[in-house]
Every structure is written in structure tokens, then in C-alpha cells.
Amino acid sequence: AQANAAAPLDTQMLYYEVLVRVLLGQSAQAAGLLHELIQRNPNFVRTFRRDPAFTLLWNDPRLRALR
């Protein structure tokens, strides 16, 4: 969180935070951050749809709307 405050437009940092939250089992938080990341750059949708780390997150209503 502090890293995001220091670099709020750094999409790479946000991506890594999503990955860490997935690994920690924090799916709701990870889905929210992934949604924010996609809102910042909609071109990421196709890439993230193929990433196996994010498979379970696509069941979140915020992300289902982006399919």
C-alpha cells in the first residue's frame, strides 16, 4: 500500500500487488485491484484473461462486466 502511495500511476506495482494478494488468498482485494488496473489500461484485459494466476478472479462481478 505504501508503494502504491509513492507511485500511484505505476501499473507494474499494482500488477505485483494483485499477484501477491492472490497468493495470500485475498481474492476480493485482488479482484478490486485488478479491476482498477484494467480501468487504467483496458488493453490489459486480454493479457490478464490468459494469466492462470487470475483465473478465479474473473468470477468477481466487477471483472465479469469487463469480459
PDB file of C-alpha atoms in Angstrom:
ATOM      1  CA  ALA A   1       0.000   0.000   0.000  1.00  0.00           C
ATOM      2  CA  GLN A   2       2.815   2.415   0.809  1.00  0.00           C
ATOM      3  CA  ALA A   3       4.469   1.613  -2.514  1.00  0.00           C
ATOM      4  CA  ASN A   4       1.248   2.459  -4.342  1.00  0.00           C
ATOM      5  CA  ALA A   5       1.011   5.729  -2.470  1.00  0.00           C
ATOM      6  CA  ALA A   6       4.543   6.577  -3.566  1.00  0.00           C
ATOM      7  CA  ALA A   7       3.877   5.618  -7.200  1.00  0.00           C
ATOM      8  CA  PRO A   8       0.107   5.845  -7.753  1.00  0.00           C
ATOM      9  CA  LEU A   9       0.311   5.574 -11.557  1.00  0.00           C
ATOM     10  CA  ASP A  10       2.745   2.654 -11.602  1.00  0.00           C
ATOM     11  CA  THR A  11       0.697  -0.130 -13.180  1.00  0.00           C
ATOM     12  CA  GLN A  12       3.533  -2.624 -12.765  1.00  0.00           C
ATOM     13  CA  MET A  13       3.495  -2.155  -8.982  1.00  0.00           C
ATOM     14  CA  LEU A  14      -0.274  -2.614  -8.978  1.00  0.00           C
ATOM     15  CA  TYR A  15       0.093  -5.818 -11.035  1.00  0.00           C
ATOM     16  CA  TYR A  16       2.521  -7.249  -8.485  1.00  0.00           C
ATOM     17  CA  GLU A  17       0.218  -6.303  -5.639  1.00  0.00           C
ATOM     18  CA  VAL A  18      -2.608  -8.203  -7.363  1.00  0.00           C
ATOM     19  CA  LEU A  19      -0.342 -11.255  -7.663  1.00  0.00           C
ATOM     20  CA  VAL A  20       0.650 -11.095  -4.001  1.00  0.00           C
ATOM     21  CA  ARG A  21      -2.971 -10.760  -2.898  1.00  0.00           C
ATOM     22  CA  VAL A  22      -3.876 -13.817  -4.999  1.00  0.00           C
ATOM     23  CA  LEU A  23      -1.059 -15.786  -3.375  1.00  0.00           C
ATOM     24  CA  LEU A  24      -2.248 -14.678   0.076  1.00  0.00           C
ATOM     25  CA  GLY A  25      -5.781 -15.854  -0.719  1.00  0.00           C
ATOM     26  CA  GLN A  26      -7.187 -12.320  -0.664  1.00  0.00           C
ATOM     27  CA  SER A  27      -9.354 -12.789  -3.746  1.00  0.00           C
ATOM     28  CA  ALA A  28     -11.772  -9.915  -3.161  1.00  0.00           C
ATOM     29  CA  GLN A  29      -8.971  -7.406  -2.697  1.00  0.00           C
ATOM     30  CA  ALA A  30      -7.065  -8.847  -5.669  1.00  0.00           C
ATOM     31  CA  ALA A  31     -10.145  -8.598  -7.893  1.00  0.00           C
ATOM     32  CA  GLY A  32     -10.691  -4.988  -6.879  1.00  0.00           C
ATOM     33  CA  LEU A  33      -7.098  -4.104  -7.672  1.00  0.00           C
ATOM     34  CA  LEU A  34      -7.222  -5.982 -10.969  1.00  0.00           C
ATOM     35  CA  HIS A  35     -10.350  -4.045 -11.854  1.00  0.00           C
ATOM     36  CA  GLU A  36      -8.538  -0.798 -11.048  1.00  0.00           C
ATOM     37  CA  LEU A  37      -5.577  -1.881 -13.165  1.00  0.00           C
ATOM     38  CA  ILE A  38      -7.807  -2.667 -16.128  1.00  0.00           C
ATOM     39  CA  GLN A  39      -9.619   0.650 -15.716  1.00  0.00           C
ATOM     40  CA  ARG A  40      -6.253   2.389 -16.008  1.00  0.00           C
ATOM     41  CA  ASN A  41      -5.355   0.432 -19.134  1.00  0.00           C
ATOM     42  CA  PRO A  42      -8.197  -1.532 -20.801  1.00  0.00           C
ATOM     43  CA  ASN A  43      -5.712  -3.140 -23.198  1.00  0.00           C
ATOM     44  CA  PHE A  44      -4.604  -5.369 -20.315  1.00  0.00           C
ATOM     45  CA  VAL A  45      -7.874  -7.353 -20.326  1.00  0.00           C
ATOM     46  CA  ARG A  46      -6.767  -9.841 -22.976  1.00  0.00           C
ATOM     47  CA  THR A  47      -3.428 -10.457 -21.257  1.00  0.00           C
ATOM     48  CA  PHE A  48      -4.928 -10.923 -17.811  1.00  0.00           C
ATOM     49  CA  ARG A  49      -7.688 -13.210 -19.119  1.00  0.00           C
ATOM     50  CA  ARG A  50      -4.951 -15.642 -20.204  1.00  0.00           C
ATOM     51  CA  ASP A  51      -2.944 -15.434 -16.972  1.00  0.00           C
ATOM     52  CA  PRO A  52      -3.651 -18.579 -14.907  1.00  0.00           C
ATOM     53  CA  ALA A  53      -2.904 -16.711 -11.673  1.00  0.00           C
ATOM     54  CA  PHE A  54      -6.052 -14.643 -12.222  1.00  0.00           C
ATOM     55  CA  THR A  55      -8.458 -17.396 -13.323  1.00  0.00           C
ATOM     56  CA  LEU A  56     -10.524 -17.418 -10.133  1.00  0.00           C
ATOM     57  CA  LEU A  57     -10.745 -13.634 -10.017  1.00  0.00           C
ATOM     58  CA  TRP A  58     -12.871 -13.478 -13.164  1.00  0.00           C
ATOM     59  CA  ASN A  59     -15.847 -14.759 -11.155  1.00  0.00           C
ATOM     60  CA  ASP A  60     -15.933 -11.427  -9.334  1.00  0.00           C
ATOM     61  CA  PRO A  61     -18.838  -9.269 -10.610  1.00  0.00           C
ATOM     62  CA  ARG A  62     -16.561  -6.278 -11.152  1.00  0.00           C
ATOM     63  CA  LEU A  63     -14.458  -8.299 -13.567  1.00  0.00           C
ATOM     64  CA  ARG A  64     -17.254 -10.271 -15.219  1.00  0.00           C
ATOM     65  CA  ALA A  65     -18.555  -6.993 -16.605  1.00  0.00           C
ATOM     66  CA  LEU A  66     -15.221  -6.451 -18.370  1.00  0.00           C
ATOM     67  CA  ARG A  67     -15.203  -9.709 -20.325  1.00  0.00           C
TER      68      ARG A  67
END
